[in-house]
Amino acid sequence: MTSPVGTGPYRSQPPPPSGPPAWDGPPPGEARPVRQPLAEQVKELAGRLSIRWRLTITYGAMFFAAGALLVFVMYSLVGWAIKDAWTPVPLGGDVPAEISQIWDDYWLGQRSATIEAAQTYVLQRSLMALLGVGILALILGYVVADRALKPVMQMTATARKLSETSLAHERIDLQGPDDELKELADTFDAMLTRLNSAFDAQRRFVGNASHELRTPLAINRTVLEVALSDPEASEDLKVLGRTLLGTNARHERLIEGLLLLARSERDLSVRKAVDVQDVVKTAVDQLAPFAAEEGVDVEYDLHPAQATGDPVLLERCVSNLVENAVKYNNGSGGKVWVRSGIVDGASVVQVANTGILVPAYEVDALFEPFRRLHADRIESAKGAGLGLSIVRAIVRAHGGTVTAVPRDGGGLVVTVRLPGSAPATTPSAR
């Protein structure tokens, strides 16, 4: 990230290390290979084959079995046909019995030799034909299996595209006869409809409950501020009022977080072109006083990166990442690195920070609502535990992905990738 069009104080420095995930304990010992029986190896190999190849092999095996049976039948029929068509030729006249017997034995021997030669010829040619047609049958079996699995592939593609924000309009809608696959697709569509209703009900409940809770919290804040402004209020009352105001403010932040989370999980109501660089710069500037108060140095290297979405939600997404990076840092002397740019055609925002060592198995849980590292409730005063949950919901609503890995030396490296719309000449953030 040393392009001259970037902005930030550490353009000439290497990017923050991301490193491999940190082990929370000693490394695993050397694995000793275990030799499995042949039957187990065959079963394991069969389990690795895809359903398409299994159908193809099954189709080919059935064809070869039927072909082998047909070859055996033809082999037997040739012998029976020659045997039945073989006409005895008498010598005629007065021939001694010994000569007649020798002639009959010779004639029968010729019949047996002819039958054997014909059967051998038929067997050789039939096996060659069976091999050629069998290879063609395997190819046709693969094509047939592919066509048979096409509805399943359509269902898989639809399921892969599904998210909480697309349940309302994404359906398989399989067309065709009322067979088992059509029934499976219709059942899956009905399940998606029920899931969409359940998610809508959940979001409405969160939104309505949050709105209902804001009113009494606002009333409580007003009453406490009026009581604290009374000059005749005692010092104990003022201490209690300030404590209650802090608790009330924390509850208000929690309600605002729940409202934003519910809003982020809906379809985007605003979609327009956004330069991620401007969004990140705004978020960093807004949080600069907070970082200075915490004694954390924020360094950034920003490059243009076009995306499509809601600028307000994207700004909140980046603000949450930077705010979390400052909060959960080493305190005075800590560092936060922020980058933006285009990587592999995607608009990327990356935020890294110093901090405590985060085990790799704890990273995914941090994106769940109300989850903190080691489930520590002592740190709950720093936030409601919704920051990364809101980030994930906003990124998913924009069709992107968010990943996090432990940083060497402590802290996290969080990377957000959004579908980019920048031209190919846009400078890379790498």
PDB file of N, CA and C in Angstrom, residues 159-219:
ATOM      1  N   ALA A 159     -30.120 -21.790  -2.389  1.00  0.00           N
ATOM      2  CA  ALA A 159     -29.805 -21.829  -0.960  1.00  0.00           C
ATOM      3  C   ALA A 159     -28.514 -21.081  -0.655  1.00  0.00           C
ATOM      4  N   ARG A 160     -27.534 -21.137  -1.590  1.00  0.00           N
ATOM      5  CA  ARG A 160     -26.265 -20.450  -1.363  1.00  0.00           C
ATOM      6  C   ARG A 160     -26.440 -18.931  -1.417  1.00  0.00           C
ATOM      7  N   LYS A 161     -27.378 -18.462  -2.231  1.00  0.00           N
ATOM      8  CA  LYS A 161     -27.591 -17.017  -2.339  1.00  0.00           C
ATOM      9  C   LYS A 161     -28.455 -16.465  -1.224  1.00  0.00           C
ATOM     10  N   LEU A 162     -29.082 -17.351  -0.463  1.00  0.00           N
ATOM     11  CA  LEU A 162     -30.034 -16.885   0.531  1.00  0.00           C
ATOM     12  C   LEU A 162     -29.335 -16.207   1.695  1.00  0.00           C
ATOM     13  N   SER A 163     -29.983 -15.207   2.219  1.00  0.00           N
ATOM     14  CA  SER A 163     -29.587 -14.569   3.471  1.00  0.00           C
ATOM     15  C   SER A 163     -30.853 -14.035   4.111  1.00  0.00           C
ATOM     16  N   GLU A 164     -30.703 -13.482   5.287  1.00  0.00           N
ATOM     17  CA  GLU A 164     -31.881 -12.963   5.975  1.00  0.00           C
ATOM     18  C   GLU A 164     -32.546 -11.837   5.207  1.00  0.00           C
ATOM     19  N   THR A 165     -31.769 -11.132   4.366  1.00  0.00           N
ATOM     20  CA  THR A 165     -32.332 -10.001   3.630  1.00  0.00           C
ATOM     21  C   THR A 165     -32.934 -10.403   2.297  1.00  0.00           C
ATOM     22  N   SER A 166     -32.701 -11.633   1.835  1.00  0.00           N
ATOM     23  CA  SER A 166     -33.232 -12.053   0.536  1.00  0.00           C
ATOM     24  C   SER A 166     -34.282 -13.143   0.655  1.00  0.00           C
ATOM     25  N   LEU A 167     -34.687 -13.494   1.876  1.00  0.00           N
ATOM     26  CA  LEU A 167     -35.692 -14.536   2.046  1.00  0.00           C
ATOM     27  C   LEU A 167     -37.036 -14.118   1.473  1.00  0.00           C
ATOM     28  N   ALA A 168     -37.280 -12.827   1.383  1.00  0.00           N
ATOM     29  CA  ALA A 168     -38.597 -12.361   0.949  1.00  0.00           C
ATOM     30  C   ALA A 168     -38.837 -12.614  -0.534  1.00  0.00           C
ATOM     31  N   HIS A 169     -37.772 -12.685  -1.346  1.00  0.00           N
ATOM     32  CA  HIS A 169     -37.982 -12.788  -2.792  1.00  0.00           C
ATOM     33  C   HIS A 169     -37.219 -13.929  -3.446  1.00  0.00           C
ATOM     34  N   GLU A 170     -36.309 -14.580  -2.754  1.00  0.00           N
ATOM     35  CA  GLU A 170     -35.552 -15.685  -3.342  1.00  0.00           C
ATOM     36  C   GLU A 170     -36.312 -16.998  -3.158  1.00  0.00           C
ATOM     37  N   ARG A 171     -36.675 -17.623  -4.266  1.00  0.00           N
ATOM     38  CA  ARG A 171     -37.343 -18.920  -4.222  1.00  0.00           C
ATOM     39  C   ARG A 171     -36.792 -19.791  -5.350  1.00  0.00           C
ATOM     40  N   ILE A 172     -36.918 -21.104  -5.194  1.00  0.00           N
ATOM     41  CA  ILE A 172     -36.457 -22.024  -6.235  1.00  0.00           C
ATOM     42  C   ILE A 172     -37.416 -22.002  -7.418  1.00  0.00           C
ATOM     43  N   ASP A 173     -38.712 -22.114  -7.140  1.00  0.00           N
ATOM     44  CA  ASP A 173     -39.754 -22.070  -8.167  1.00  0.00           C
ATOM     45  C   ASP A 173     -39.433 -23.047  -9.301  1.00  0.00           C
ATOM     46  N   LEU A 174     -39.237 -24.314  -8.948  1.00  0.00           N
ATOM     47  CA  LEU A 174     -38.882 -25.335  -9.927  1.00  0.00           C
ATOM     48  C   LEU A 174     -40.078 -25.664 -10.809  1.00  0.00           C
ATOM     49  N   GLN A 175     -39.866 -25.647 -12.108  1.00  0.00           N
ATOM     50  CA  GLN A 175     -40.911 -25.966 -13.074  1.00  0.00           C
ATOM     51  C   GLN A 175     -40.722 -27.398 -13.568  1.00  0.00           C
ATOM     52  N   GLY A 176     -41.827 -28.081 -13.839  1.00  0.00           N
ATOM     53  CA  GLY A 176     -41.730 -29.440 -14.346  1.00  0.00           C
ATOM     54  C   GLY A 176     -42.839 -30.317 -13.811  1.00  0.00           C
ATOM     55  N   PRO A 177     -42.771 -31.607 -14.074  1.00  0.00           N
ATOM     56  CA  PRO A 177     -43.815 -32.523 -13.601  1.00  0.00           C
ATOM     57  C   PRO A 177     -43.790 -32.655 -12.085  1.00  0.00           C
ATOM     58  N   ASP A 178     -44.893 -33.106 -11.545  1.00  0.00           N
ATOM     59  CA  ASP A 178     -45.006 -33.275 -10.094  1.00  0.00           C
ATOM     60  C   ASP A 178     -44.330 -34.574  -9.677  1.00  0.00           C
ATOM     61  N   ASP A 179     -43.001 -34.558  -9.671  1.00  0.00           N
ATOM     62  CA  ASP A 179     -42.261 -35.730  -9.233  1.00  0.00           C
ATOM     63  C   ASP A 179     -41.611 -35.448  -7.884  1.00  0.00           C
ATOM     64  N   GLU A 180     -40.681 -36.336  -7.485  1.00  0.00           N
ATOM     65  CA  GLU A 180     -40.062 -36.192  -6.177  1.00  0.00           C
ATOM     66  C   GLU A 180     -39.242 -34.905  -6.058  1.00  0.00           C
ATOM     67  N   LEU A 181     -38.516 -34.532  -7.131  1.00  0.00           N
ATOM     68  CA  LEU A 181     -37.715 -33.307  -7.079  1.00  0.00           C
ATOM     69  C   LEU A 181     -38.594 -32.064  -6.996  1.00  0.00           C
ATOM     70  N   LYS A 182     -39.692 -32.054  -7.742  1.00  0.00           N
ATOM     71  CA  LYS A 182     -40.611 -30.913  -7.674  1.00  0.00           C
ATOM     72  C   LYS A 182     -41.205 -30.801  -6.273  1.00  0.00           C
ATOM     73  N   GLU A 183     -41.540 -31.932  -5.665  1.00  0.00           N
ATOM     74  CA  GLU A 183     -42.086 -31.904  -4.305  1.00  0.00           C
ATOM     75  C   GLU A 183     -41.047 -31.397  -3.307  1.00  0.00           C
ATOM     76  N   LEU A 184     -39.773 -31.810  -3.494  1.00  0.00           N
ATOM     77  CA  LEU A 184     -38.708 -31.325  -2.615  1.00  0.00           C
ATOM     78  C   LEU A 184     -38.520 -29.820  -2.760  1.00  0.00           C
ATOM     79  N   ALA A 185     -38.508 -29.322  -3.999  1.00  0.00           N
ATOM     80  CA  ALA A 185     -38.340 -27.884  -4.220  1.00  0.00           C
ATOM     81  C   ALA A 185     -39.508 -27.095  -3.621  1.00  0.00           C
ATOM     82  N   ASP A 186     -40.736 -27.571  -3.804  1.00  0.00           N
ATOM     83  CA  ASP A 186     -41.897 -26.876  -3.233  1.00  0.00           C
ATOM     84  C   ASP A 186     -41.833 -26.874  -1.707  1.00  0.00           C
ATOM     85  N   THR A 187     -41.394 -27.984  -1.122  1.00  0.00           N
ATOM     86  CA  THR A 187     -41.256 -28.044   0.335  1.00  0.00           C
ATOM     87  C   THR A 187     -40.205 -27.051   0.819  1.00  0.00           C
ATOM     88  N   PHE A 188     -39.099 -26.944   0.068  1.00  0.00           N
ATOM     89  CA  PHE A 188     -38.054 -25.990   0.427  1.00  0.00           C
ATOM     90  C   PHE A 188     -38.561 -24.555   0.317  1.00  0.00           C
ATOM     91  N   ASP A 189     -39.337 -24.263  -0.737  1.00  0.00           N
ATOM     92  CA  ASP A 189     -39.913 -22.918  -0.878  1.00  0.00           C
ATOM     93  C   ASP A 189     -40.859 -22.598   0.276  1.00  0.00           C
ATOM     94  N   ALA A 190     -41.661 -23.577   0.681  1.00  0.00           N
ATOM     95  CA  ALA A 190     -42.568 -23.354   1.810  1.00  0.00           C
ATOM     96  C   ALA A 190     -41.784 -23.097   3.090  1.00  0.00           C
ATOM     97  N   MET A 191     -40.673 -23.808   3.272  1.00  0.00           N
ATOM     98  CA  MET A 191     -39.841 -23.577   4.449  1.00  0.00           C
ATOM     99  C   MET A 191     -39.240 -22.174   4.427  1.00  0.00           C
ATOM    100  N   LEU A 192     -38.813 -21.695   3.238  1.00  0.00           N
ATOM    101  CA  LEU A 192     -38.276 -20.340   3.135  1.00  0.00           C
ATOM    102  C   LEU A 192     -39.341 -19.301   3.484  1.00  0.00           C
ATOM    103  N   THR A 193     -40.575 -19.553   3.079  1.00  0.00           N
ATOM    104  CA  THR A 193     -41.653 -18.625   3.414  1.00  0.00           C
ATOM    105  C   THR A 193     -41.852 -18.559   4.923  1.00  0.00           C
ATOM    106  N   ARG A 194     -41.836 -19.723   5.577  1.00  0.00           N
ATOM    107  CA  ARG A 194     -41.980 -19.727   7.037  1.00  0.00           C
ATOM    108  C   ARG A 194     -40.805 -19.042   7.710  1.00  0.00           C
ATOM    109  N   LEU A 195     -39.599 -19.274   7.200  1.00  0.00           N
ATOM    110  CA  LEU A 195     -38.429 -18.609   7.781  1.00  0.00           C
ATOM    111  C   LEU A 195     -38.514 -17.096   7.607  1.00  0.00           C
ATOM    112  N   ASN A 196     -38.963 -16.656   6.440  1.00  0.00           N
ATOM    113  CA  ASN A 196     -39.091 -15.221   6.206  1.00  0.00           C
ATOM    114  C   ASN A 196     -40.091 -14.604   7.183  1.00  0.00           C
ATOM    115  N   SER A 197     -41.206 -15.294   7.417  1.00  0.00           N
ATOM    116  CA  SER A 197     -42.196 -14.788   8.374  1.00  0.00           C
ATOM    117  C   SER A 197     -41.611 -14.730   9.776  1.00  0.00           C
ATOM    118  N   ALA A 198     -40.822 -15.754  10.140  1.00  0.00           N
ATOM    119  CA  ALA A 198     -40.230 -15.770  11.478  1.00  0.00           C
ATOM    120  C   ALA A 198     -39.216 -14.641  11.644  1.00  0.00           C
ATOM    121  N   PHE A 199     -38.375 -14.412  10.620  1.00  0.00           N
ATOM    122  CA  PHE A 199     -37.398 -13.328  10.706  1.00  0.00           C
ATOM    123  C   PHE A 199     -38.093 -11.970  10.748  1.00  0.00           C
ATOM    124  N   ASP A 200     -39.149 -11.812   9.953  1.00  0.00           N
ATOM    125  CA  ASP A 200     -39.888 -10.541   9.983  1.00  0.00           C
ATOM    126  C   ASP A 200     -40.489 -10.296  11.356  1.00  0.00           C
ATOM    127  N   ALA A 201     -41.069 -11.334  11.933  1.00  0.00           N
ATOM    128  CA  ALA A 201     -41.650 -11.176  13.264  1.00  0.00           C
ATOM    129  C   ALA A 201     -40.587 -10.831  14.296  1.00  0.00           C
ATOM    130  N   GLN A 202     -39.415 -11.467  14.188  1.00  0.00           N
ATOM    131  CA  GLN A 202     -38.343 -11.174  15.131  1.00  0.00           C
ATOM    132  C   GLN A 202     -37.855  -9.738  14.992  1.00  0.00           C
ATOM    133  N   ARG A 203     -37.659  -9.292  13.732  1.00  0.00           N
ATOM    134  CA  ARG A 203     -37.192  -7.924  13.541  1.00  0.00           C
ATOM    135  C   ARG A 203     -38.230  -6.904  13.993  1.00  0.00           C
ATOM    136  N   ARG A 204     -39.505  -7.182  13.719  1.00  0.00           N
ATOM    137  CA  ARG A 204     -40.543  -6.256  14.174  1.00  0.00           C
ATOM    138  C   ARG A 204     -40.586  -6.189  15.693  1.00  0.00           C
ATOM    139  N   PHE A 205     -40.416  -7.348  16.338  1.00  0.00           N
ATOM    140  CA  PHE A 205     -40.431  -7.353  17.803  1.00  0.00           C
ATOM    141  C   PHE A 205     -39.271  -6.537  18.365  1.00  0.00           C
ATOM    142  N   VAL A 206     -38.065  -6.736  17.797  1.00  0.00           N
ATOM    143  CA  VAL A 206     -36.910  -5.987  18.283  1.00  0.00           C
ATOM    144  C   VAL A 206     -37.103  -4.498  18.059  1.00  0.00           C
ATOM    145  N   GLY A 207     -37.579  -4.136  16.847  1.00  0.00           N
ATOM    146  CA  GLY A 207     -37.787  -2.723  16.561  1.00  0.00           C
ATOM    147  C   GLY A 207     -38.856  -2.098  17.438  1.00  0.00           C
ATOM    148  N   ASN A 208     -39.993  -2.784  17.582  1.00  0.00           N
ATOM    149  CA  ASN A 208     -41.070  -2.235  18.405  1.00  0.00           C
ATOM    150  C   ASN A 208     -40.674  -2.146  19.876  1.00  0.00           C
ATOM    151  N   ALA A 209     -40.021  -3.212  20.388  1.00  0.00           N
ATOM    152  CA  ALA A 209     -39.601  -3.189  21.788  1.00  0.00           C
ATOM    153  C   ALA A 209     -38.588  -2.076  22.032  1.00  0.00           C
ATOM    154  N   SER A 210     -37.670  -1.897  21.088  1.00  0.00           N
ATOM    155  CA  SER A 210     -36.670  -0.843  21.256  1.00  0.00           C
ATOM    156  C   SER A 210     -37.317   0.531  21.247  1.00  0.00           C
ATOM    157  N   HIS A 211     -38.267   0.750  20.330  1.00  0.00           N
ATOM    158  CA  HIS A 211     -38.974   2.035  20.297  1.00  0.00           C
ATOM    159  C   HIS A 211     -39.742   2.266  21.587  1.00  0.00           C
ATOM    160  N   GLU A 212     -40.391   1.225  22.086  1.00  0.00           N
ATOM    161  CA  GLU A 212     -41.163   1.375  23.319  1.00  0.00           C
ATOM    162  C   GLU A 212     -40.262   1.673  24.515  1.00  0.00           C
ATOM    163  N   LEU A 213     -39.056   1.127  24.521  1.00  0.00           N
ATOM    164  CA  LEU A 213     -38.157   1.347  25.650  1.00  0.00           C
ATOM    165  C   LEU A 213     -37.483   2.714  25.608  1.00  0.00           C
ATOM    166  N   ARG A 214     -37.416   3.317  24.437  1.00  0.00           N
ATOM    167  CA  ARG A 214     -36.759   4.626  24.349  1.00  0.00           C
ATOM    168  C   ARG A 214     -37.525   5.699  25.119  1.00  0.00           C
ATOM    169  N   THR A 215     -38.835   5.609  25.107  1.00  0.00           N
ATOM    170  CA  THR A 215     -39.638   6.651  25.779  1.00  0.00           C
ATOM    171  C   THR A 215     -39.392   6.686  27.285  1.00  0.00           C
ATOM    172  N   PRO A 216     -39.536   5.563  28.021  1.00  0.00           N
ATOM    173  CA  PRO A 216     -39.264   5.656  29.463  1.00  0.00           C
ATOM    174  C   PRO A 216     -37.821   6.023  29.778  1.00  0.00           C
ATOM    175  N   LEU A 217     -36.864   5.599  28.942  1.00  0.00           N
ATOM    176  CA  LEU A 217     -35.477   5.979  29.187  1.00  0.00           C
ATOM    177  C   LEU A 217     -35.286   7.484  29.011  1.00  0.00           C
ATOM    178  N   ALA A 218     -35.944   8.052  27.998  1.00  0.00           N
ATOM    179  CA  ALA A 218     -35.855   9.504  27.810  1.00  0.00           C
ATOM    180  C   ALA A 218     -36.480  10.244  28.987  1.00  0.00           C
ATOM    181  N   ILE A 219     -37.612   9.711  29.487  1.00  0.00           N
ATOM    182  CA  ILE A 219     -38.258  10.334  30.657  1.00  0.00           C
ATOM    183  C   ILE A 219     -37.341  10.244  31.874  1.00  0.00           C
TER     184      ILE A 219
END
